[in-house]
GROMACS .gro file of N, CA, C and O in nm:
model
  424
    1UNK      N    1   0.086  -0.139  -0.006
    1UNK     CA    2   0.010  -0.006  -0.017
    1UNK      C    3   0.079   0.137   0.024
    1UNK      O    4   0.184   0.145   0.072
    2UNK      N    5   0.045   0.201  -0.069
    2UNK     CA    6   0.112   0.347  -0.075
    2UNK      C    7   0.061   0.451  -0.053
    2UNK      O    8  -0.077   0.460  -0.039
    3UNK      N    9   0.124   0.579   0.011
    3UNK     CA   10   0.039   0.691   0.082
    3UNK      C   11   0.111   0.816   0.016
    3UNK      O   12   0.234   0.802  -0.014
    4UNK      N   13   0.016   0.890  -0.004
    4UNK     CA   14   0.086   1.021  -0.094
    4UNK      C   15   0.090   1.087   0.060
    4UNK      O   16   0.047   1.100   0.138
    5UNK      N   17   0.218   1.151   0.020
    5UNK     CA   18   0.248   1.244   0.161
    5UNK      C   19   0.329   1.385   0.115
    5UNK      O   20   0.352   1.371  -0.015
    6UNK      N   21   0.343   1.468   0.178
    6UNK     CA   22   0.394   1.583   0.180
    6UNK      C   23   0.541   1.610   0.270
    6UNK      O   24   0.518   1.566   0.396
    7UNK      N   25   0.654   1.626   0.175
    7UNK     CA   26   0.761   1.607   0.225
    7UNK      C   27   0.836   1.732   0.231
    7UNK      O   28   0.809   1.852   0.163
    8UNK      N   29   0.917   1.740   0.361
    8UNK     CA   30   1.003   1.883   0.377
    8UNK      C   31   1.114   1.832   0.413
    8UNK      O   32   1.162   1.759   0.495
    9UNK      N   33   1.217   1.857   0.343
    9UNK     CA   34   1.344   1.847   0.324
    9UNK      C   35   1.459   1.975   0.340
    9UNK      O   36   1.456   2.064   0.290
   10UNK      N   37   1.551   1.962   0.438
   10UNK     CA   38   1.596   2.032   0.492
   10UNK      C   39   1.732   2.011   0.539
   10UNK      O   40   1.777   1.911   0.580
   11UNK      N   41   1.824   2.119   0.480
   11UNK     CA   42   1.996   2.079   0.467
   11UNK      C   43   2.058   2.187   0.525
   11UNK      O   44   2.020   2.338   0.502
   12UNK      N   45   2.202   2.177   0.568
   12UNK     CA   46   2.280   2.301   0.594
   12UNK      C   47   2.436   2.225   0.515
   12UNK      O   48   2.455   2.110   0.524
   13UNK      N   49   2.460   2.340   0.462
   13UNK     CA   50   2.588   2.311   0.361
   13UNK      C   51   2.722   2.379   0.443
   13UNK      O   52   2.682   2.520   0.445
   14UNK      N   53   2.792   2.353   0.492
   14UNK     CA   54   2.895   2.415   0.556
   14UNK      C   55   3.047   2.391   0.484
   14UNK      O   56   3.077   2.269   0.413
   15UNK      N   57   3.114   2.520   0.429
   15UNK     CA   58   3.217   2.539   0.346
   15UNK      C   59   3.319   2.519   0.481
   15UNK      O   60   3.343   2.543   0.563
   16UNK      N   61   3.426   2.495   0.386
   16UNK     CA   62   3.595   2.532   0.474
   16UNK      C   63   3.610   2.692   0.492
   16UNK      O   64   3.726   2.698   0.595
   17UNK      N   65   3.538   2.793   0.426
   17UNK     CA   66   3.557   2.895   0.484
   17UNK      C   67   3.468   2.951   0.599
   17UNK      O   68   3.420   3.064   0.630
   18UNK      N   69   3.391   2.864   0.670
   18UNK     CA   70   3.292   2.848   0.798
   18UNK      C   71   3.150   2.948   0.727
   18UNK      O   72   3.082   2.996   0.803
   19UNK      N   73   3.139   2.909   0.583
   19UNK     CA   74   3.026   2.981   0.542
   19UNK      C   75   2.884   2.871   0.554
   19UNK      O   76   2.943   2.743   0.532
   20UNK      N   77   2.782   2.900   0.621
   20UNK     CA   78   2.677   2.823   0.633
   20UNK      C   79   2.579   2.857   0.512
   20UNK      O   80   2.535   2.969   0.517
   21UNK      N   81   2.517   2.756   0.434
   21UNK     CA   82   2.387   2.773   0.331
   21UNK      C   83   2.284   2.700   0.381
   21UNK      O   84   2.338   2.571   0.377
   22UNK      N   85   2.181   2.720   0.405
   22UNK     CA   86   2.042   2.619   0.407
   22UNK      C   87   1.991   2.614   0.311
   22UNK      O   88   1.996   2.700   0.191
   23UNK      N   89   1.921   2.483   0.293
   23UNK     CA   90   1.849   2.458   0.184
   23UNK      C   91   1.738   2.372   0.227
   23UNK      O   92   1.732   2.324   0.344
   24UNK      N   93   1.589   2.426   0.191
   24UNK     CA   94   1.484   2.366   0.228
   24UNK      C   95   1.383   2.346   0.112
   24UNK      O   96   1.371   2.456   0.074
   25UNK      N   97   1.351   2.233   0.083
   25UNK     CA   98   1.241   2.212  -0.059
   25UNK      C   99   1.109   2.169   0.043
   25UNK      O  100   1.118   2.065   0.115
   26UNK      N  101   0.995   2.184  -0.026
   26UNK     CA  102   0.872   2.125   0.034
   26UNK      C  103   0.788   2.052  -0.083
   26UNK      O  104   0.803   2.114  -0.199
   27UNK      N  105   0.802   1.912  -0.103
   27UNK     CA  106   0.729   1.834  -0.221
   27UNK      C  107   0.610   1.745  -0.195
   27UNK      O  108   0.634   1.706  -0.097
   28UNK      N  109   0.567   1.696  -0.283
   28UNK     CA  110   0.451   1.560  -0.273
   28UNK      C  111   0.535   1.440  -0.316
   28UNK      O  112   0.621   1.473  -0.395
   29UNK      N  113   0.543   1.350  -0.266
   29UNK     CA  114   0.575   1.194  -0.242
   29UNK      C  115   0.506   1.131  -0.221
   29UNK      O  116   0.398   1.111  -0.218
   30UNK      N  117   0.558   0.981  -0.248
   30UNK     CA  118   0.510   0.872  -0.196
   30UNK      C  119   0.556   0.809  -0.113
   30UNK      O  120   0.704   0.793  -0.129
   31UNK      N  121   0.491   0.711  -0.027
   31UNK     CA  122   0.548   0.658   0.113
   31UNK      C  123   0.515   0.508   0.094
   31UNK      O  124   0.372   0.480   0.100
   32UNK      N  125   0.590   0.430   0.121
   32UNK     CA  126   0.544   0.285   0.123
   32UNK      C  127   0.612   0.187   0.205
   32UNK      O  128   0.776   0.255   0.245
   33UNK      N  129   0.613   0.108   0.262
   33UNK     CA  130   0.701  -0.004   0.354
   33UNK      C  131   0.690  -0.140   0.271
   33UNK      O  132   0.577  -0.200   0.217
   34UNK      N  133   0.822  -0.215   0.262
   34UNK     CA  134   0.805  -0.334   0.183
   34UNK      C  135   0.954  -0.388   0.253
   34UNK      O  136   1.041  -0.352   0.258
   35UNK      N  137   0.919  -0.526   0.287
   35UNK     CA  138   1.054  -0.630   0.335
   35UNK      C  139   1.072  -0.574   0.445
   35UNK      O  140   1.229  -0.554   0.467
   36UNK      N  141   1.055  -0.482   0.533
   36UNK     CA  142   1.106  -0.434   0.686
   36UNK      C  143   1.190  -0.286   0.641
   36UNK      O  144   1.192  -0.229   0.723
   37UNK      N  145   1.165  -0.226   0.523
   37UNK     CA  146   1.213  -0.133   0.534
   37UNK      C  147   1.117  -0.018   0.472
   37UNK      O  148   1.010  -0.050   0.372
   38UNK      N  149   1.106   0.129   0.489
   38UNK     CA  150   0.998   0.252   0.447
   38UNK      C  151   1.095   0.297   0.333
   38UNK      O  152   1.218   0.315   0.357
   39UNK      N  153   0.987   0.336   0.275
   39UNK     CA  154   0.990   0.435   0.139
   39UNK      C  155   0.986   0.545   0.094
   39UNK      O  156   0.883   0.557   0.113
   40UNK      N  157   1.082   0.661   0.093
   40UNK     CA  158   0.987   0.787   0.010
   40UNK      C  159   1.047   0.809  -0.110
   40UNK      O  160   1.185   0.827  -0.091
   41UNK      N  161   0.967   0.809  -0.207
   41UNK     CA  162   1.016   0.861  -0.314
   41UNK      C  163   0.948   0.988  -0.367
   41UNK      O  164   0.837   1.050  -0.334
   42UNK      N  165   1.024   1.066  -0.410
   42UNK     CA  166   0.996   1.224  -0.441
   42UNK      C  167   1.052   1.291  -0.581
   42UNK      O  168   1.188   1.236  -0.547
   43UNK      N  169   1.042   1.390  -0.629
   43UNK     CA  170   1.108   1.462  -0.713
   43UNK      C  171   1.172   1.617  -0.662
   43UNK      O  172   1.074   1.631  -0.604
   44UNK      N  173   1.272   1.658  -0.709
   44UNK     CA  174   1.317   1.786  -0.666
   44UNK      C  175   1.377   1.835  -0.764
   44UNK      O  176   1.417   1.775  -0.858
   45UNK      N  177   1.333   1.957  -0.757
   45UNK     CA  178   1.394   2.081  -0.899
   45UNK      C  179   1.459   2.184  -0.831
   45UNK      O  180   1.431   2.244  -0.713
   46UNK      N  181   1.584   2.201  -0.893
   46UNK     CA  182   1.652   2.331  -0.862
   46UNK      C  183   1.634   2.404  -0.943
   46UNK      O  184   1.719   2.423  -1.045
   47UNK      N  185   1.558   2.516  -0.938
   47UNK     CA  186   1.493   2.592  -1.007
   47UNK      C  187   1.577   2.692  -1.033
   47UNK      O  188   1.575   2.736  -1.159
   48UNK      N  189   1.680   2.727  -0.955
   48UNK     CA  190   1.768   2.843  -1.010
   48UNK      C  191   1.899   2.785  -1.091
   48UNK      O  192   1.962   2.890  -1.133
   49UNK      N  193   1.880   2.666  -1.091
   49UNK     CA  194   1.983   2.629  -1.204
   49UNK      C  195   1.958   2.542  -1.319
   49UNK      O  196   1.994   2.591  -1.426
   50UNK      N  197   1.853   2.472  -1.317
   50UNK     CA  198   1.773   2.392  -1.428
   50UNK      C  199   1.644   2.356  -1.384
   50UNK      O  200   1.615   2.323  -1.250
   51UNK      N  201   1.552   2.338  -1.484
   51UNK     CA  202   1.424   2.282  -1.487
   51UNK      C  203   1.462   2.103  -1.474
   51UNK      O  204   1.335   2.093  -1.536
   52UNK      N  205   1.535   2.063  -1.431
   52UNK     CA  206   1.569   1.928  -1.439
   52UNK      C  207   1.509   1.837  -1.342
   52UNK      O  208   1.595   1.886  -1.262
   53UNK      N  209   1.423   1.739  -1.337
   53UNK     CA  210   1.378   1.693  -1.210
   53UNK      C  211   1.494   1.559  -1.166
   53UNK      O  212   1.581   1.514  -1.245
   54UNK      N  213   1.539   1.595  -1.027
   54UNK     CA  214   1.608   1.480  -0.938
   54UNK      C  215   1.515   1.354  -0.892
   54UNK      O  216   1.446   1.415  -0.836
   55UNK      N  217   1.495   1.266  -0.916
   55UNK     CA  218   1.425   1.149  -0.831
   55UNK      C  219   1.509   1.108  -0.774
   55UNK      O  220   1.593   1.052  -0.752
   56UNK      N  221   1.424   1.112  -0.634
   56UNK     CA  222   1.500   1.054  -0.502
   56UNK      C  223   1.428   0.955  -0.440
   56UNK      O  224   1.305   0.933  -0.443
   57UNK      N  225   1.496   0.848  -0.388
   57UNK     CA  226   1.444   0.793  -0.309
   57UNK      C  227   1.522   0.752  -0.163
   57UNK      O  228   1.640   0.735  -0.170
   58UNK      N  229   1.466   0.725  -0.087
   58UNK     CA  230   1.498   0.754   0.078
   58UNK      C  231   1.424   0.613   0.091
   58UNK      O  232   1.316   0.605   0.136
   59UNK      N  233   1.560   0.525   0.151
   59UNK     CA  234   1.474   0.397   0.180
   59UNK      C  235   1.575   0.372   0.347
   59UNK      O  236   1.667   0.403   0.378
   60UNK      N  237   1.456   0.374   0.425
   60UNK     CA  238   1.503   0.363   0.625
   60UNK      C  239   1.505   0.223   0.648
   60UNK      O  240   1.381   0.141   0.624
   61UNK      N  241   1.583   0.152   0.658
   61UNK     CA  242   1.614   0.025   0.683
   61UNK      C  243   1.632   0.028   0.858
   61UNK      O  244   1.696   0.117   0.922
   62UNK      N  245   1.618  -0.095   0.923
   62UNK     CA  246   1.663  -0.094   1.047
   62UNK      C  247   1.817  -0.069   1.076
   62UNK      O  248   1.816   0.014   1.196
   63UNK      N  249   1.887  -0.101   0.990
   63UNK     CA  250   2.015  -0.045   1.040
   63UNK      C  251   2.089   0.052   0.955
   63UNK      O  252   2.219   0.102   0.987
   64UNK      N  253   2.038   0.148   0.866
   64UNK     CA  254   2.086   0.220   0.770
   64UNK      C  255   1.970   0.323   0.705
   64UNK      O  256   1.882   0.257   0.706
   65UNK      N  257   2.020   0.397   0.619
   65UNK     CA  258   1.933   0.512   0.530
   65UNK      C  259   2.002   0.525   0.416
   65UNK      O  260   2.121   0.515   0.417
   66UNK      N  261   1.918   0.503   0.312
   66UNK     CA  262   1.991   0.514   0.217
   66UNK      C  263   1.938   0.626   0.108
   66UNK      O  264   1.812   0.630   0.097
   67UNK      N  265   2.019   0.728   0.071
   67UNK     CA  266   1.979   0.825  -0.011
   67UNK      C  267   1.997   0.818  -0.144
   67UNK      O  268   2.131   0.825  -0.173
   68UNK      N  269   1.923   0.775  -0.240
   68UNK     CA  270   1.963   0.759  -0.410
   68UNK      C  271   1.881   0.884  -0.497
   68UNK      O  272   1.804   0.929  -0.458
   69UNK      N  273   1.987   0.941  -0.588
   69UNK     CA  274   1.944   1.056  -0.636
   69UNK      C  275   1.958   1.003  -0.785
   69UNK      O  276   2.072   1.011  -0.813
   70UNK      N  277   1.878   1.048  -0.886
   70UNK     CA  278   1.907   1.028  -1.051
   70UNK      C  279   1.858   1.145  -1.086
   70UNK      O  280   1.723   1.168  -1.076
   71UNK      N  281   1.916   1.179  -1.187
   71UNK     CA  282   1.879   1.352  -1.300
   71UNK      C  283   1.963   1.415  -1.322
   71UNK      O  284   2.074   1.378  -1.339
   72UNK      N  285   1.932   1.530  -1.254
   72UNK     CA  286   1.998   1.668  -1.278
   72UNK      C  287   2.138   1.615  -1.167
   72UNK      O  288   2.270   1.657  -1.197
   73UNK      N  289   2.132   1.552  -1.025
   73UNK     CA  290   2.225   1.509  -0.963
   73UNK      C  291   2.197   1.335  -0.951
   73UNK      O  292   2.081   1.286  -0.938
   74UNK      N  293   2.345   1.306  -0.946
   74UNK     CA  294   2.338   1.165  -0.935
   74UNK      C  295   2.430   1.079  -0.837
   74UNK      O  296   2.537   1.150  -0.817
   75UNK      N  297   2.376   1.039  -0.722
   75UNK     CA  298   2.473   1.004  -0.620
   75UNK      C  299   2.355   0.890  -0.544
   75UNK      O  300   2.283   0.871  -0.554
   76UNK      N  301   2.438   0.782  -0.486
   76UNK     CA  302   2.367   0.706  -0.364
   76UNK      C  303   2.450   0.712  -0.251
   76UNK      O  304   2.588   0.698  -0.245
   77UNK      N  305   2.384   0.783  -0.104
   77UNK     CA  306   2.444   0.810   0.004
   77UNK      C  307   2.414   0.729   0.093
   77UNK      O  308   2.273   0.688   0.091
   78UNK      N  309   2.482   0.638   0.163
   78UNK     CA  310   2.461   0.528   0.273
   78UNK      C  311   2.486   0.620   0.425
   78UNK      O  312   2.612   0.642   0.435
   79UNK      N  313   2.415   0.596   0.484
   79UNK     CA  314   2.405   0.665   0.648
   79UNK      C  315   2.389   0.528   0.752
   79UNK      O  316   2.282   0.467   0.750
   80UNK      N  317   2.519   0.494   0.783
   80UNK     CA  318   2.496   0.375   0.886
   80UNK      C  319   2.544   0.428   1.010
   80UNK      O  320   2.693   0.505   1.024
   81UNK      N  321   2.524   0.393   1.148
   81UNK     CA  322   2.548   0.500   1.240
   81UNK      C  323   2.737   0.438   1.289
   81UNK      O  324   2.772   0.309   1.246
   82UNK      N  325   2.769   0.513   1.307
   82UNK     CA  326   2.928   0.523   1.359
   82UNK      C  327   2.995   0.494   1.235
   82UNK      O  328   3.130   0.398   1.257
   83UNK      N  329   2.979   0.500   1.110
   83UNK     CA  330   3.019   0.430   1.020
   83UNK      C  331   3.054   0.537   0.881
   83UNK      O  332   2.969   0.643   0.877
   84UNK      N  333   3.140   0.578   0.847
   84UNK     CA  334   3.219   0.637   0.723
   84UNK      C  335   3.172   0.576   0.626
   84UNK      O  336   3.249   0.445   0.596
   85UNK      N  337   3.119   0.665   0.507
   85UNK     CA  338   3.094   0.553   0.367
   85UNK      C  339   3.116   0.684   0.234
   85UNK      O  340   3.105   0.819   0.264
   86UNK      N  341   3.169   0.614   0.163
   86UNK     CA  342   3.233   0.724   0.034
   86UNK      C  343   3.110   0.723  -0.079
   86UNK      O  344   3.043   0.615  -0.074
   87UNK      N  345   3.107   0.854  -0.112
   87UNK     CA  346   2.983   0.838  -0.216
   87UNK      C  347   3.043   0.959  -0.333
   87UNK      O  348   3.123   1.005  -0.318
   88UNK      N  349   3.001   0.906  -0.427
   88UNK     CA  350   3.023   1.007  -0.578
   88UNK      C  351   2.919   1.055  -0.595
   88UNK      O  352   2.801   1.034  -0.611
   89UNK      N  353   2.924   1.221  -0.632
   89UNK     CA  354   2.816   1.307  -0.602
   89UNK      C  355   2.822   1.389  -0.743
   89UNK      O  356   2.936   1.427  -0.772
   90UNK      N  357   2.733   1.373  -0.846
   90UNK     CA  358   2.751   1.370  -1.003
   90UNK      C  359   2.671   1.492  -1.019
   90UNK      O  360   2.535   1.471  -1.022
   91UNK      N  361   2.726   1.608  -1.102
   91UNK     CA  362   2.615   1.688  -1.153
   91UNK      C  363   2.622   1.737  -1.323
   91UNK      O  364   2.777   1.687  -1.318
   92UNK      N  365   2.561   1.814  -1.351
   92UNK     CA  366   2.639   1.856  -1.507
   92UNK      C  367   2.770   1.951  -1.491
   92UNK      O  368   2.842   1.922  -1.606
   93UNK      N  369   2.786   1.998  -1.400
   93UNK     CA  370   2.903   2.076  -1.383
   93UNK      C  371   3.065   1.973  -1.328
   93UNK      O  372   3.189   2.055  -1.344
   94UNK      N  373   3.006   1.843  -1.270
   94UNK     CA  374   3.126   1.768  -1.280
   94UNK      C  375   3.112   1.684  -1.134
   94UNK      O  376   2.958   1.663  -1.097
   95UNK      N  377   3.206   1.604  -1.088
   95UNK     CA  378   3.179   1.490  -0.981
   95UNK      C  379   3.275   1.516  -0.877
   95UNK      O  380   3.374   1.558  -0.915
   96UNK      N  381   3.211   1.525  -0.751
   96UNK     CA  382   3.309   1.492  -0.661
   96UNK      C  383   3.281   1.393  -0.565
   96UNK      O  384   3.190   1.331  -0.594
   97UNK      N  385   3.387   1.342  -0.490
   97UNK     CA  386   3.393   1.211  -0.414
   97UNK      C  387   3.355   1.300  -0.250
   97UNK      O  388   3.444   1.362  -0.224
   98UNK      N  389   3.249   1.245  -0.164
   98UNK     CA  390   3.241   1.293  -0.026
   98UNK      C  391   3.259   1.169   0.086
   98UNK      O  392   3.227   1.054  -0.005
   99UNK      N  393   3.300   1.196   0.171
   99UNK     CA  394   3.304   1.105   0.306
   99UNK      C  395   3.148   1.138   0.378
   99UNK      O  396   3.103   1.255   0.400
  100UNK      N  397   3.058   1.044   0.393
  100UNK     CA  398   2.951   1.063   0.462
  100UNK      C  399   2.977   0.983   0.614
  100UNK      O  400   3.011   0.899   0.647
  101UNK      N  401   2.993   1.086   0.720
  101UNK     CA  402   2.965   1.056   0.854
  101UNK      C  403   2.838   1.020   0.914
  101UNK      O  404   2.782   1.122   0.906
  102UNK      N  405   2.823   0.944   0.993
  102UNK     CA  406   2.720   0.925   1.070
  102UNK      C  407   2.726   0.905   1.192
  102UNK      O  408   2.798   0.809   1.239
  103UNK      N  409   2.647   0.957   1.281
  103UNK     CA  410   2.609   0.896   1.415
  103UNK      C  411   2.456   0.905   1.446
  103UNK      O  412   2.398   0.944   1.375
  104UNK      N  413   2.450   0.873   1.580
  104UNK     CA  414   2.317   0.851   1.638
  104UNK      C  415   2.236   0.964   1.637
  104UNK      O  416   2.287   1.021   1.705
  105UNK      N  417   2.119   0.954   1.590
  105UNK     CA  418   2.020   1.071   1.651
  105UNK      C  419   1.908   1.012   1.673
  105UNK      O  420   1.865   0.909   1.624
  106UNK      N  421   1.824   1.060   1.779
  106UNK     CA  422   1.704   0.976   1.812
  106UNK      C  423   1.598   1.122   1.823
  106UNK      O  424   1.632   1.218   1.794
   0.00000   0.00000   0.00000
């Protein structure tokens, strides 16, 4: 069974120059539960850069969270408690490699 949901995603980007940029989007999406994991699917548009959608899938499993983006931005990021994971973040401007450090949050 799927449910239509309203999703708000907030983020904070910290640069090496101590600058902080916040990002927040609100969009409609779909939620469902399959094989013990929860999924949230939604599209994201970066209006100031391009009107090309990025399809997002957020998978919430018992031991990890996976964010997959396909479209204007392409990446798969895995968040697992007390674990650093490497991800490739690709846009039309180029590719960067990032390290995702995760800690517990309640």
